[in-house]
Structures are given as C-alpha cells and as structure tokens.
PDB file of C-alpha atoms and ligand atoms in Angstrom:
ATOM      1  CA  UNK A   1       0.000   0.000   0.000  1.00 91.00           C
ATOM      2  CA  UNK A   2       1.198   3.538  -1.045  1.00 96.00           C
ATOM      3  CA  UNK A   3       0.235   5.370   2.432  1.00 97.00           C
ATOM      4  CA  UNK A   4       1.822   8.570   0.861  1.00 97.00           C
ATOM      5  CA  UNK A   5      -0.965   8.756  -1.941  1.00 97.00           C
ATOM      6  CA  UNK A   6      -4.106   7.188  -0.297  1.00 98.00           C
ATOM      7  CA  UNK A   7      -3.117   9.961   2.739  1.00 98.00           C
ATOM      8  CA  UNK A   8      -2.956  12.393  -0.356  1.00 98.00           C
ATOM      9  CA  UNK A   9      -6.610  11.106  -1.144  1.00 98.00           C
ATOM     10  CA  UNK A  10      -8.412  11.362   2.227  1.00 98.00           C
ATOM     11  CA  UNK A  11      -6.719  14.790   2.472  1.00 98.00           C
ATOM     12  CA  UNK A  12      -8.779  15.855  -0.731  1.00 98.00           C
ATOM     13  CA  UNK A  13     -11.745  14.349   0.632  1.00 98.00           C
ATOM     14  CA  UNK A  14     -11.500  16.244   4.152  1.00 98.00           C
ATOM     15  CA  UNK A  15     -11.604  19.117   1.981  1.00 98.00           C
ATOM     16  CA  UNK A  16     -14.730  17.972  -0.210  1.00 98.00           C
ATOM     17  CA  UNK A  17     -16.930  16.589   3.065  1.00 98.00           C
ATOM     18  CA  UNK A  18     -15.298  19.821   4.953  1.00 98.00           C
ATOM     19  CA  UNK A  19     -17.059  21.805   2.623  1.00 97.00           C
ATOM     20  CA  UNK A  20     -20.449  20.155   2.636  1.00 96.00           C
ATOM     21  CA  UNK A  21     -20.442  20.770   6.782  1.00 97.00           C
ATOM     22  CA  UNK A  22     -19.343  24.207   6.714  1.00 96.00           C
ATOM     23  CA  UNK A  23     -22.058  24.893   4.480  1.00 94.00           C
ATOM     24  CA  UNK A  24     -24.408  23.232   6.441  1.00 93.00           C
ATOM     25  CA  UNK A  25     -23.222  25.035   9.279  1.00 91.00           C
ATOM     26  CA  UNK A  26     -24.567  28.259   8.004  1.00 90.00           C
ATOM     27  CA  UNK A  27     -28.349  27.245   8.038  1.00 87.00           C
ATOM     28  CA  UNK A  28     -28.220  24.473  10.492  1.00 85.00           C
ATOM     29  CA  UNK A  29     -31.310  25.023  12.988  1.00 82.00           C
ATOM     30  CA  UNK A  30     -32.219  23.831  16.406  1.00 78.00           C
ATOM     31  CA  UNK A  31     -34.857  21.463  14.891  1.00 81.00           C
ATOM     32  CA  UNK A  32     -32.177  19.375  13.180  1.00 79.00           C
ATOM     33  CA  UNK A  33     -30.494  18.590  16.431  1.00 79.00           C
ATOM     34  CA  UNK A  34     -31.308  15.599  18.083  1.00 75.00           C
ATOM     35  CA  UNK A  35     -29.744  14.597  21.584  1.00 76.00           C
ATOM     36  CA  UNK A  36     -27.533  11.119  21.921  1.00 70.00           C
ATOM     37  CA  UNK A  37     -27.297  11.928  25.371  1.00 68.00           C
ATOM     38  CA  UNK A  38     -27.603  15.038  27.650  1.00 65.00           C
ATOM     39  CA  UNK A  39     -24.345  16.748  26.201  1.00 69.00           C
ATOM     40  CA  UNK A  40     -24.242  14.727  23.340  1.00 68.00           C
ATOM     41  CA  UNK A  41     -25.310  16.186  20.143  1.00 68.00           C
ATOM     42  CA  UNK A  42     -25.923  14.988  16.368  1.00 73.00           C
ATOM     43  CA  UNK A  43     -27.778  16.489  13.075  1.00 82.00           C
ATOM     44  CA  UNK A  44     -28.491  14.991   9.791  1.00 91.00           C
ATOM     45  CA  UNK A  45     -25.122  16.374   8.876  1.00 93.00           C
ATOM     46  CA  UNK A  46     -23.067  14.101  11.210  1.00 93.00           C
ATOM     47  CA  UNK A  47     -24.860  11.440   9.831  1.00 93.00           C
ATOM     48  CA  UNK A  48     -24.273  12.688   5.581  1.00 94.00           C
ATOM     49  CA  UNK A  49     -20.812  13.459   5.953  1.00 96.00           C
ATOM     50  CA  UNK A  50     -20.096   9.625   7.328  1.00 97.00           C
ATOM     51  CA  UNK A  51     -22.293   8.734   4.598  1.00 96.00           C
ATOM     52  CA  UNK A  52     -20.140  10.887   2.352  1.00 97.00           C
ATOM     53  CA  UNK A  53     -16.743   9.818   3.384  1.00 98.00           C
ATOM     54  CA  UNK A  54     -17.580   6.122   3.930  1.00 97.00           C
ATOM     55  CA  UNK A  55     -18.744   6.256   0.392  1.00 96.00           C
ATOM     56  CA  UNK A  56     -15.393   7.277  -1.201  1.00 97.00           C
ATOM     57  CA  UNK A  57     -13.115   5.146   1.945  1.00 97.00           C
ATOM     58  CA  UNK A  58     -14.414   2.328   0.196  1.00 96.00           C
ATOM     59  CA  UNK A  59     -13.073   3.041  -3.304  1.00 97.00           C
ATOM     60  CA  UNK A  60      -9.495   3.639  -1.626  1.00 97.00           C
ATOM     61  CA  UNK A  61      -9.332   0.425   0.326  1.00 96.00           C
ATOM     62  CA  UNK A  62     -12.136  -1.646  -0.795  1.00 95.00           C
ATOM     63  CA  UNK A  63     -10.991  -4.530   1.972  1.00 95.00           C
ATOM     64  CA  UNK A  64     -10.710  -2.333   4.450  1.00 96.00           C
ATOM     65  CA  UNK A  65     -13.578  -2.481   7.350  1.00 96.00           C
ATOM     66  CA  UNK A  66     -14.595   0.920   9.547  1.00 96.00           C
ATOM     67  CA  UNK A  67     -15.088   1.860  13.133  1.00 96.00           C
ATOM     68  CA  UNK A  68     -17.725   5.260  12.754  1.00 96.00           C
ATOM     69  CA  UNK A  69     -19.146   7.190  15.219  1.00 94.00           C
ATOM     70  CA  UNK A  70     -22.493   7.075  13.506  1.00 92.00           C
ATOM     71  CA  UNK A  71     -22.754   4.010  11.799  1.00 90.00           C
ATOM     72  CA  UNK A  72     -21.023   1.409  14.005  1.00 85.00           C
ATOM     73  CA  UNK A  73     -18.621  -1.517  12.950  1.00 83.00           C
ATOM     74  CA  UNK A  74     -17.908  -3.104  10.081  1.00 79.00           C
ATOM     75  CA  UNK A  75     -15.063  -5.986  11.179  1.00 82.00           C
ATOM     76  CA  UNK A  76     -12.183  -6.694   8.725  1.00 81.00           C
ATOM     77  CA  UNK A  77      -8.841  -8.420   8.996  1.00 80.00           C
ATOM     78  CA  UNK A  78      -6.349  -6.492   7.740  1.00 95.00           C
ATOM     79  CA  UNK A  79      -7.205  -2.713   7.476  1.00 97.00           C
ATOM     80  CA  UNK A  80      -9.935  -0.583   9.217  1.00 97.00           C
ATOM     81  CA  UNK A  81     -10.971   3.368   9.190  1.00 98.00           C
ATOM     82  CA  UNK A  82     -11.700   5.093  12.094  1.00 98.00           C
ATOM     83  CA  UNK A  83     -14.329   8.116  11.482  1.00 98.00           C
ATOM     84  CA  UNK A  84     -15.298  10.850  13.334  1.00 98.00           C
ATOM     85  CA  UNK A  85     -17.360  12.448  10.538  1.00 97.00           C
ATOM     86  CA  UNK A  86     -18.028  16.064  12.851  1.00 97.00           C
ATOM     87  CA  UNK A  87     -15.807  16.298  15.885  1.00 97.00           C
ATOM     88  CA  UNK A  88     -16.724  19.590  17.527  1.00 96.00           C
ATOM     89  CA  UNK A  89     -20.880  18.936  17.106  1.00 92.00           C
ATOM     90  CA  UNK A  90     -21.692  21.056  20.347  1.00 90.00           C
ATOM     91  CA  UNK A  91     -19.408  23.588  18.819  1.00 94.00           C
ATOM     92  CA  UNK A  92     -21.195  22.889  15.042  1.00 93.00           C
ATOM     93  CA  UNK A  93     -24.586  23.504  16.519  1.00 89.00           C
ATOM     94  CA  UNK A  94     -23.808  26.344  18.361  1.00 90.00           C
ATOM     95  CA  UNK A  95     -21.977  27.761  15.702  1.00 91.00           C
ATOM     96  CA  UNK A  96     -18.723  27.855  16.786  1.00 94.00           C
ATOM     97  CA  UNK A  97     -16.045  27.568  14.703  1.00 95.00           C
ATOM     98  CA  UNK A  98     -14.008  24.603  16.227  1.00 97.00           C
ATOM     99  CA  UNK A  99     -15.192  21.771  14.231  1.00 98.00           C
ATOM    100  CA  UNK A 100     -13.137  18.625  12.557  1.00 98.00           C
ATOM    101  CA  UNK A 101     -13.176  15.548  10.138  1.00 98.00           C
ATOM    102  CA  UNK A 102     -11.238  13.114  11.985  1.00 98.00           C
ATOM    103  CA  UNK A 103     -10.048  10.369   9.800  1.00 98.00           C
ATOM    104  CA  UNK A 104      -6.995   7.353  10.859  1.00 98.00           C
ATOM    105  CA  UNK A 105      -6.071   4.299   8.707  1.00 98.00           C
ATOM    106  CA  UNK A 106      -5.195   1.009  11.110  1.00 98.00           C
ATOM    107  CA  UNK A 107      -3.274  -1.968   9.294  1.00 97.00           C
ATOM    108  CA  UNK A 108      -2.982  -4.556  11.673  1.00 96.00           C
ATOM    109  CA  UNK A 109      -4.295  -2.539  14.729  1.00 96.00           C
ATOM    110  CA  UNK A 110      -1.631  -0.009  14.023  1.00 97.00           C
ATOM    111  CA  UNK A 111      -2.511   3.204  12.947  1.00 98.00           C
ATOM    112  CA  UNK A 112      -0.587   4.000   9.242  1.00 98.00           C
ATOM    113  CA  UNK A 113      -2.706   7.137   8.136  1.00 98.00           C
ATOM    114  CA  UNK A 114      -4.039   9.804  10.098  1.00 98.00           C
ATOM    115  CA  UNK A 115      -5.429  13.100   8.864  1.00 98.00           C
ATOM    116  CA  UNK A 116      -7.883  15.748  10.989  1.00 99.00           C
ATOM    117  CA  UNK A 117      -9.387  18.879   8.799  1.00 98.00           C
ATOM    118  CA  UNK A 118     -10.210  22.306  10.979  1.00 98.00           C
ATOM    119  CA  UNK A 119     -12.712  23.005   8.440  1.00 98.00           C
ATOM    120  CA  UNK A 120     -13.199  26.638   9.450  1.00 97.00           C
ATOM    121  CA  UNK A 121      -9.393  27.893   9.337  1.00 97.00           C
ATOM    122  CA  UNK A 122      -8.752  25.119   6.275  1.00 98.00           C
ATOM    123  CA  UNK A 123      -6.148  23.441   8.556  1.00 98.00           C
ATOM    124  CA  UNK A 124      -5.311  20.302   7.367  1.00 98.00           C
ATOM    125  CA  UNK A 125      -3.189  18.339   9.464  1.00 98.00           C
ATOM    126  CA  UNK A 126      -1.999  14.681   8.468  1.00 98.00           C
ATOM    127  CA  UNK A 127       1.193  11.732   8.663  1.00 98.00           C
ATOM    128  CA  UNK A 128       1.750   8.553   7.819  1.00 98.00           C
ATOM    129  CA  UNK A 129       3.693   5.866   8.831  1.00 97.00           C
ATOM    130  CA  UNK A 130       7.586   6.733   8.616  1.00 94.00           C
ATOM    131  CA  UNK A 131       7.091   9.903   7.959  1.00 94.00           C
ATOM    132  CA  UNK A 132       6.411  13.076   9.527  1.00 95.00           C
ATOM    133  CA  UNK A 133       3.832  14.825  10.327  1.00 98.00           C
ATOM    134  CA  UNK A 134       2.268  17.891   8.032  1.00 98.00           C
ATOM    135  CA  UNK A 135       0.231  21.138   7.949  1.00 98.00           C
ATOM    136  CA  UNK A 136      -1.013  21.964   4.556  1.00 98.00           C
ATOM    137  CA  UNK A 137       1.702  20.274   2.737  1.00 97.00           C
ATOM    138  CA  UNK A 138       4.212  22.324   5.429  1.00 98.00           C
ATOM    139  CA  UNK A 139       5.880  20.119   8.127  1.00 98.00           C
ATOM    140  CA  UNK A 140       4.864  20.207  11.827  1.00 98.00           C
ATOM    141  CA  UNK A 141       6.826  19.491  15.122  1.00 98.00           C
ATOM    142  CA  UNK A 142       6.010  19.465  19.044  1.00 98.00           C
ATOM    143  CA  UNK A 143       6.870  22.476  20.837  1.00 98.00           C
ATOM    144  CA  UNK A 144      10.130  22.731  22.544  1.00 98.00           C
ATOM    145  CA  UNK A 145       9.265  24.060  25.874  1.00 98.00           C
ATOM    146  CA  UNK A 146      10.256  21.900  28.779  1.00 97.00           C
ATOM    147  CA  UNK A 147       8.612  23.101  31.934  1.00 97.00           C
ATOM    148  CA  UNK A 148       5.248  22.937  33.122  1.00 97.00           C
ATOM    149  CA  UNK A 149       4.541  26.624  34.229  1.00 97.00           C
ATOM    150  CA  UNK A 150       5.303  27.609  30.975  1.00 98.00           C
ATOM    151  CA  UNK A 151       3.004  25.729  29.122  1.00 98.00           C
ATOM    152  CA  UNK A 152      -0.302  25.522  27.866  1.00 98.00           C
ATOM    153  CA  UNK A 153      -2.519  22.661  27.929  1.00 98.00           C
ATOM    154  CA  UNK A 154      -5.869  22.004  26.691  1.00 98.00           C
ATOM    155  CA  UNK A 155      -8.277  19.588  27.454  1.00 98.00           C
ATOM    156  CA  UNK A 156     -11.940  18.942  26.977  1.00 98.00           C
ATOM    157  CA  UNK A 157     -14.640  18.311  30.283  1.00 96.00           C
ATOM    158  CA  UNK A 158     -16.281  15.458  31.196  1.00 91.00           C
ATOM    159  CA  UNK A 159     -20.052  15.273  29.476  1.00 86.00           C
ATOM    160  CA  UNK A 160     -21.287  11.426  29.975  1.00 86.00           C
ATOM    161  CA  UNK A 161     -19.108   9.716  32.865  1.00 89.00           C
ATOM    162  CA  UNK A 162     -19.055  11.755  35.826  1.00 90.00           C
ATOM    163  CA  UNK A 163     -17.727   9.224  37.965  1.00 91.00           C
ATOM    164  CA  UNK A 164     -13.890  10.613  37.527  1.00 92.00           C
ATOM    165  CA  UNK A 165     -15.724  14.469  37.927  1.00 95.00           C
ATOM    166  CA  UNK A 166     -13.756  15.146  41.230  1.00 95.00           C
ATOM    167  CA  UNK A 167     -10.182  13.669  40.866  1.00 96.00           C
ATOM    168  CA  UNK A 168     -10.500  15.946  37.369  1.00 97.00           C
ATOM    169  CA  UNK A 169     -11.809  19.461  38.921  1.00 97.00           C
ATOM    170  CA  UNK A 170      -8.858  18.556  41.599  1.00 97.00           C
ATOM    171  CA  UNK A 171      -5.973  18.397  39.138  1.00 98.00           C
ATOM    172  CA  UNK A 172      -8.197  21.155  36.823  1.00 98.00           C
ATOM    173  CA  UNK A 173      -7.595  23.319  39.815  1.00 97.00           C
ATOM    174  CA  UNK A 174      -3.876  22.507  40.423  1.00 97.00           C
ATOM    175  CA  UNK A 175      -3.347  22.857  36.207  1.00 98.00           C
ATOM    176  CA  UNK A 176      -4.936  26.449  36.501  1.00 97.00           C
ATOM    177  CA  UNK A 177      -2.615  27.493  38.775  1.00 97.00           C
ATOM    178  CA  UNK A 178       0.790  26.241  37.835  1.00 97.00           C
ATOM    179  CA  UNK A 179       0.580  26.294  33.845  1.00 98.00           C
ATOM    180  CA  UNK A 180       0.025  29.525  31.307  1.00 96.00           C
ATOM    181  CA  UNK A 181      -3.495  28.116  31.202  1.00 97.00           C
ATOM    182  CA  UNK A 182      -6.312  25.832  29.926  1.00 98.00           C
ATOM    183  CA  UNK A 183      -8.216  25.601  27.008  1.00 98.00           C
ATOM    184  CA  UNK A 184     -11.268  23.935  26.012  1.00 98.00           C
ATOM    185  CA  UNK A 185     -11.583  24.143  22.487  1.00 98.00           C
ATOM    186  CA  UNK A 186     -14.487  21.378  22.189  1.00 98.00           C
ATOM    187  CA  UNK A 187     -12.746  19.345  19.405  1.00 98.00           C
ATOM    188  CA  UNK A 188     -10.536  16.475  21.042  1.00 98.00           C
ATOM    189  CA  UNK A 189      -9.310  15.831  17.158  1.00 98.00           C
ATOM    190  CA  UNK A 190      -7.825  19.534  16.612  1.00 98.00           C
ATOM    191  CA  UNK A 191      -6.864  19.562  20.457  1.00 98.00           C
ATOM    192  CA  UNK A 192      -4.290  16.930  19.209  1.00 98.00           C
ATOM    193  CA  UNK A 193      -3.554  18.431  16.102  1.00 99.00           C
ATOM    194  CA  UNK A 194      -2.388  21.531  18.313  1.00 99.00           C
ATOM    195  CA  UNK A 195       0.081  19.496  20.290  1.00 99.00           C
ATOM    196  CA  UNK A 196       1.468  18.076  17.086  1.00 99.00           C
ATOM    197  CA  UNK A 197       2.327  21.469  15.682  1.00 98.00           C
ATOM    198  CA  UNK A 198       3.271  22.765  19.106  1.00 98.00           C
ATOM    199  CA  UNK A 199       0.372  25.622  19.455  1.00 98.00           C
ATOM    200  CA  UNK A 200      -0.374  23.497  23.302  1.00 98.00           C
ATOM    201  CA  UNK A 201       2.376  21.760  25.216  1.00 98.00           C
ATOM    202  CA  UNK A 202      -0.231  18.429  26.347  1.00 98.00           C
ATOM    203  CA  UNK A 203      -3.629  17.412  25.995  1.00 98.00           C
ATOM    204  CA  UNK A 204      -5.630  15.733  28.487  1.00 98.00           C
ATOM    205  CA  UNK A 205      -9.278  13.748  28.421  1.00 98.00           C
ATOM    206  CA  UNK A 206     -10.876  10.389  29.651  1.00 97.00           C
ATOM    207  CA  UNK A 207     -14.367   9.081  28.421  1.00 95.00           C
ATOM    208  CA  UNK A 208     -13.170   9.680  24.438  1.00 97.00           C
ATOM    209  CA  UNK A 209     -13.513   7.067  21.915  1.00 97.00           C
ATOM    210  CA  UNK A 210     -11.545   5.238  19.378  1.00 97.00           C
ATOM    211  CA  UNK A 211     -12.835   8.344  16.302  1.00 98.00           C
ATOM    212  CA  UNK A 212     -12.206  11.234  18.966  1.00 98.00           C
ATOM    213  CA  UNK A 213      -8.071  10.213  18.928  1.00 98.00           C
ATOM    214  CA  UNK A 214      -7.539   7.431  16.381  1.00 98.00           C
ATOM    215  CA  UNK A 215      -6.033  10.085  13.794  1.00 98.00           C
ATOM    216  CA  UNK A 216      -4.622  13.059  16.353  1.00 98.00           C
ATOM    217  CA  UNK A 217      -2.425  10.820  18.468  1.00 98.00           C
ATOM    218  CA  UNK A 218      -0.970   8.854  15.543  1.00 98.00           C
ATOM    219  CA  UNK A 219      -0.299  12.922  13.972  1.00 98.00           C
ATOM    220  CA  UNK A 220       1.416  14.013  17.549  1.00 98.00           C
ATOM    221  CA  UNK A 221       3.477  10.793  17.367  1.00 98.00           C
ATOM    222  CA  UNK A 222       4.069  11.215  14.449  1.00 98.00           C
ATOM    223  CA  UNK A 223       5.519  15.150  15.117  1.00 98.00           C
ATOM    224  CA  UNK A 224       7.521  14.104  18.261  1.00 98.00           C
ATOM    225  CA  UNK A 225       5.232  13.575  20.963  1.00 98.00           C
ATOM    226  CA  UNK A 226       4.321  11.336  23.453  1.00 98.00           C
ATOM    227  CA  UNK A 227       1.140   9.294  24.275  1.00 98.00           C
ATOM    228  CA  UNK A 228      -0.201   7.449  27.022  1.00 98.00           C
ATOM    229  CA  UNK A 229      -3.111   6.606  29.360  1.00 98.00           C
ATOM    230  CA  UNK A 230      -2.983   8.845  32.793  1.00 97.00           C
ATOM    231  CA  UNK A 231      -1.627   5.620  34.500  1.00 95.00           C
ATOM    232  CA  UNK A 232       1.242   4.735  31.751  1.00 95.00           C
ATOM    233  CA  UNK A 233      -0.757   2.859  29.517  1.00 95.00           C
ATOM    234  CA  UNK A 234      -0.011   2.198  25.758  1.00 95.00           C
ATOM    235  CA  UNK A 235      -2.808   1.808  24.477  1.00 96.00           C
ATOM    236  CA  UNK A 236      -4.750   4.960  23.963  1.00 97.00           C
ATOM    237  CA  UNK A 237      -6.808   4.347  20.759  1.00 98.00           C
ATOM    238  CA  UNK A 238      -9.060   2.125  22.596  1.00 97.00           C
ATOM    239  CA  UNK A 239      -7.908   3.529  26.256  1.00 95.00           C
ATOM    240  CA  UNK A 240     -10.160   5.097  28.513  1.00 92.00           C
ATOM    241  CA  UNK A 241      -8.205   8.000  29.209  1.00 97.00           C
ATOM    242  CA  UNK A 242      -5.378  10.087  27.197  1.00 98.00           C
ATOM    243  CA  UNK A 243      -2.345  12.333  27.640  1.00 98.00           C
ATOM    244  CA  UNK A 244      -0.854  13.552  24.498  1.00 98.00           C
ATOM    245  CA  UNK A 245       2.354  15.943  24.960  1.00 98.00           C
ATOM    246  CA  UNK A 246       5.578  17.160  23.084  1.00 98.00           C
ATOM    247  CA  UNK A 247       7.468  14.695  24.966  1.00 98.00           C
ATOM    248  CA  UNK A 248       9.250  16.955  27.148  1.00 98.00           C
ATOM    249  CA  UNK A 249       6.747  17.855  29.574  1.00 98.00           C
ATOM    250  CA  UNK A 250       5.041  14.031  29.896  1.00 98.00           C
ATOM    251  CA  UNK A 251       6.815  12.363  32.777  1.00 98.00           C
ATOM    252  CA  UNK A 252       6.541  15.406  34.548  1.00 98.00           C
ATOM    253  CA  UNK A 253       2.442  15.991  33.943  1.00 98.00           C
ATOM    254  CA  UNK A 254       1.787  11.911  34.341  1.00 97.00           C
ATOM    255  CA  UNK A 255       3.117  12.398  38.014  1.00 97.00           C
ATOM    256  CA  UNK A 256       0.192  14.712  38.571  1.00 97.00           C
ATOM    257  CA  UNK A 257      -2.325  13.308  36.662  1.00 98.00           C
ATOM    258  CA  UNK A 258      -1.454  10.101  38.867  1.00 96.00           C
ATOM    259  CA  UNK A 259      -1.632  11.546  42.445  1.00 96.00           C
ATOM    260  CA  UNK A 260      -5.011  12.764  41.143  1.00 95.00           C
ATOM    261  CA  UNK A 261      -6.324   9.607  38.995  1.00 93.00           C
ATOM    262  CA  UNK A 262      -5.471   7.172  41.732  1.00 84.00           C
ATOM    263  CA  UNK A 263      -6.238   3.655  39.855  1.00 73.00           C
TER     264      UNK A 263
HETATM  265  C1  LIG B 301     -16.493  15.400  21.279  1.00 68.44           C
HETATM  266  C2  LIG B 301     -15.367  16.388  21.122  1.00 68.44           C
HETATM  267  C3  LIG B 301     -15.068  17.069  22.439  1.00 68.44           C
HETATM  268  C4  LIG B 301     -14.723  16.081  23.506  1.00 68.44           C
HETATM  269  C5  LIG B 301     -15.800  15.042  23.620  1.00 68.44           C
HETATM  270  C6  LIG B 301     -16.075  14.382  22.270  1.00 68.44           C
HETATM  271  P1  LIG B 301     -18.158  14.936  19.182  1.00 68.44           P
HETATM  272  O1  LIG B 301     -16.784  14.724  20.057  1.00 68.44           O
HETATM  273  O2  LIG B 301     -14.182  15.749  20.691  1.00 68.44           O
HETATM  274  O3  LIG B 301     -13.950  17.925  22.343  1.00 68.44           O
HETATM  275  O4  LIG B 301     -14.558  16.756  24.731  1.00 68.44           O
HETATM  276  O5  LIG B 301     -15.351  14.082  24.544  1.00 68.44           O
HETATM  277  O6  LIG B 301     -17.069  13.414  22.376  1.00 68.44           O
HETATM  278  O7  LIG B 301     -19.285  14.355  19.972  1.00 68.44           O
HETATM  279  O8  LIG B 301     -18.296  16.383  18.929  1.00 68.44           O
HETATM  280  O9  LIG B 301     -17.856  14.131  17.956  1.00 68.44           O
HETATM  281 CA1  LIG B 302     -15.805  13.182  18.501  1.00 68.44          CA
HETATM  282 CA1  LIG B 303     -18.607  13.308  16.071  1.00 68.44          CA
END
C-alpha cells in the first residue's frame, strides 16, 4: 500500500466533506439537532458526511472495514478506518467555529494514516507511517518548551461519565494554577492536532472514543510527541483516558495526573 498517496486522497476528501459541513453550518437550525445523550449532540449532517466519506473510503481500500461514530462496525482483517465524521458537534450547533473531520487508517491494529481537517481555518493536518507529520503540505513538530509553568494545555470536560468528575476538577484546579493556562476548544481531534504542531504543550481527556483520537495521536506521534493513558498505559486508541504531549513535559504531567487519577 502507497500510504503517501491514499493519505494524499483522504486529504482531498477532508476538503470535499469539509465543505459540505461548513455549508451546512450556516443554516443548520435547532430542529435538526437531536440529543444522543444530555451533552451529546448529532444532526443529519453528522450522519451525511459519514455517509459521504464512507462512500469514497471504500473506493481507496475496498478490503478495508470501519469503526464510525455514527454508523457502528464493520469488522475486517487487515485494514480498518476510524471516522469521526463532525468532531466539535456542540461547537457545530452552536456555531462555533471549532469543528473537525477526523479520519486514521489502522493496518494490523496499528494506525498508518491519520489526517484531521479544521474546516473553518482550512487546517489540514496529516502523517503517515515513517514519515512526519504535516500542515497543509508544510511540516509540523512538538513544541520545545520543557517546563510545566510555561506551558499551555488544553483539554476537553467530562459530558457522559461523571464518575472521575472530582479527581479531574482537583488536578483542573492545580493545572490552573501552575501552567500559562487551559483551554477547552471542544474538538478532542484539533486539540491533538495543536500538540502536534506545538500551538499546546499536552492534551488531556478520559471518556473519548476510538474516532475522537484514532487520527490526532498517531499525527502528535508522528511530530515528536508522546502518548499514554494517565496511568502509563499504551494503548490509547481504545484507552479510557489520554495524555498527548511534546514529549518533554510528559513524565513530569503523568506524576500529577497520577496523584489525582489514583487507579
Ligand atoms: C467530542 C469532542 C469534544 C470532547 C468530547 C467528544 P463529538 O466529540 O471531541 O472535544 O470533549 O469528549 O465526544 O461528539 O463532537 O464528535
Ligand atoms: Ca468526537
Ligand atoms: Ca462526532
């Protein structure tokens, strides 16, 4: 497989769906929204643009099977999409212009491909295995700042498990006052995308999903920077929580995050 091109391809794509949703996003009204759960938004245009890119993923990789956040599974052996078709729908429906296409490529459970479109700046970032990571065809790294206090972090809030809602406010509260700040920008996908071109030092969230990170994490990696669960893990695809940093500040932010996040 040519990861290059076919990354080349869903980049093009991004920009075709991207357009359908900001379009949308002009004349979207309150009637079209319907609630998944109390903070947990979709429209009919959720639902097209998986439609819409799930159409054309299967033309690229015709074997290839597809985790999507609207749609479900469809198993496979060898390769599988991961789709967040709208990441950002709270921010979509309130018309806020933080919104993403979030698309990653696995081959054997590894992620290969990952590309996430900003749709309202036209940011699209994107890597691929052995090989960097990009911003609109321009090449991205991790910040180089080292300490904590001079960093800035973002992260996004709790909306469906609230059982981790204290340990959270507690290290919230401890990240407010010892960093250059937090920000919530409401799209875990471009959250990432920031810490892979070094706009935020780290990124922190529990309660996402396999579509929220799939692509992000594989671009921070990717541009330098480190990943893992908030108690060391590996895995954070399918993990329950993330921490996503430029490397430099991670050992230093995990021993926080653990004195908070007891397991
Ligand atoms: C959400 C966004 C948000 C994050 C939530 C996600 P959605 O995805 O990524 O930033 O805080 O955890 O569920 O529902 O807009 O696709
Ligand atoms: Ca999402
Ligand atoms: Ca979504």
């Amino acid at each position: 497989m040519n990861y290059s091109i076919i990354t080349q391809q869903v980049v093009n794509l991004c920009r075709g769906v991207g357009k359908f949703i900001k379009d949308e996003s002009l004349i979207i009204q309150s009637t079209d929204i319907e609630l998944k759960g109390l903070h947990d938004l979709v429209s009919y245009v959720d639902r097209g643009a998986e439609e819409l890119l799930i159409g054309e993923l299967k033309k690229l990789v015709p074997e290839a099977g597809f985790i999507a956040e609207e749609s479900g599974i469809v198993e496979s052996a060898k390769y599988r999409w991961i789709i967040d078709p709208l990441d950002g729908t709270t921010n979509f429906v309130h018309k806020i212009p933080i919104f993403s296409i979030s698309i990653a490529l696995q081959e054997d459970s590894k992620t290969v491909i990952g590309v996430v479109y900003e749709i309202n700046l036209d940011e699209c970032f994107y890597a691929w295995k052995n090989c960097g990571a990009f911003l609109n065809g321009k090449p991205i790294h991790v910040s180089t700042t080292n300490l904590l206090s001079d960093s800035l972090i973002a992260t996004g809030f709790p909306y469906y498990d609230f059982t981790r809602l204290k340990p959270y406010l507690a290290l919230f509260e401890y990240l407010i006052t010892n960093t250059h700040g937090i920000r919530r920008l409401g799209s875990a996908a471009v959250d990432l995308a920031y810490v892979a071109c070094g706009r935020f030092e780290a990124f922190y969230e529990y309660g996402l999903h396999p579509w929220d990170v799939a692509a992000g994490a594989f671009i921070v990696e990717r541009a330098g920077g480190q990943l893992s669960g908030f108690n060391e893990e590996t895995e954070v695809v399918f993990g329950k929580d993330i921490l996503a940093s430029n490397a430099l500040v991670h050992s230093n932010l995990l021993e926080i995050i653990k004195k908070y996040f007891t397991p």
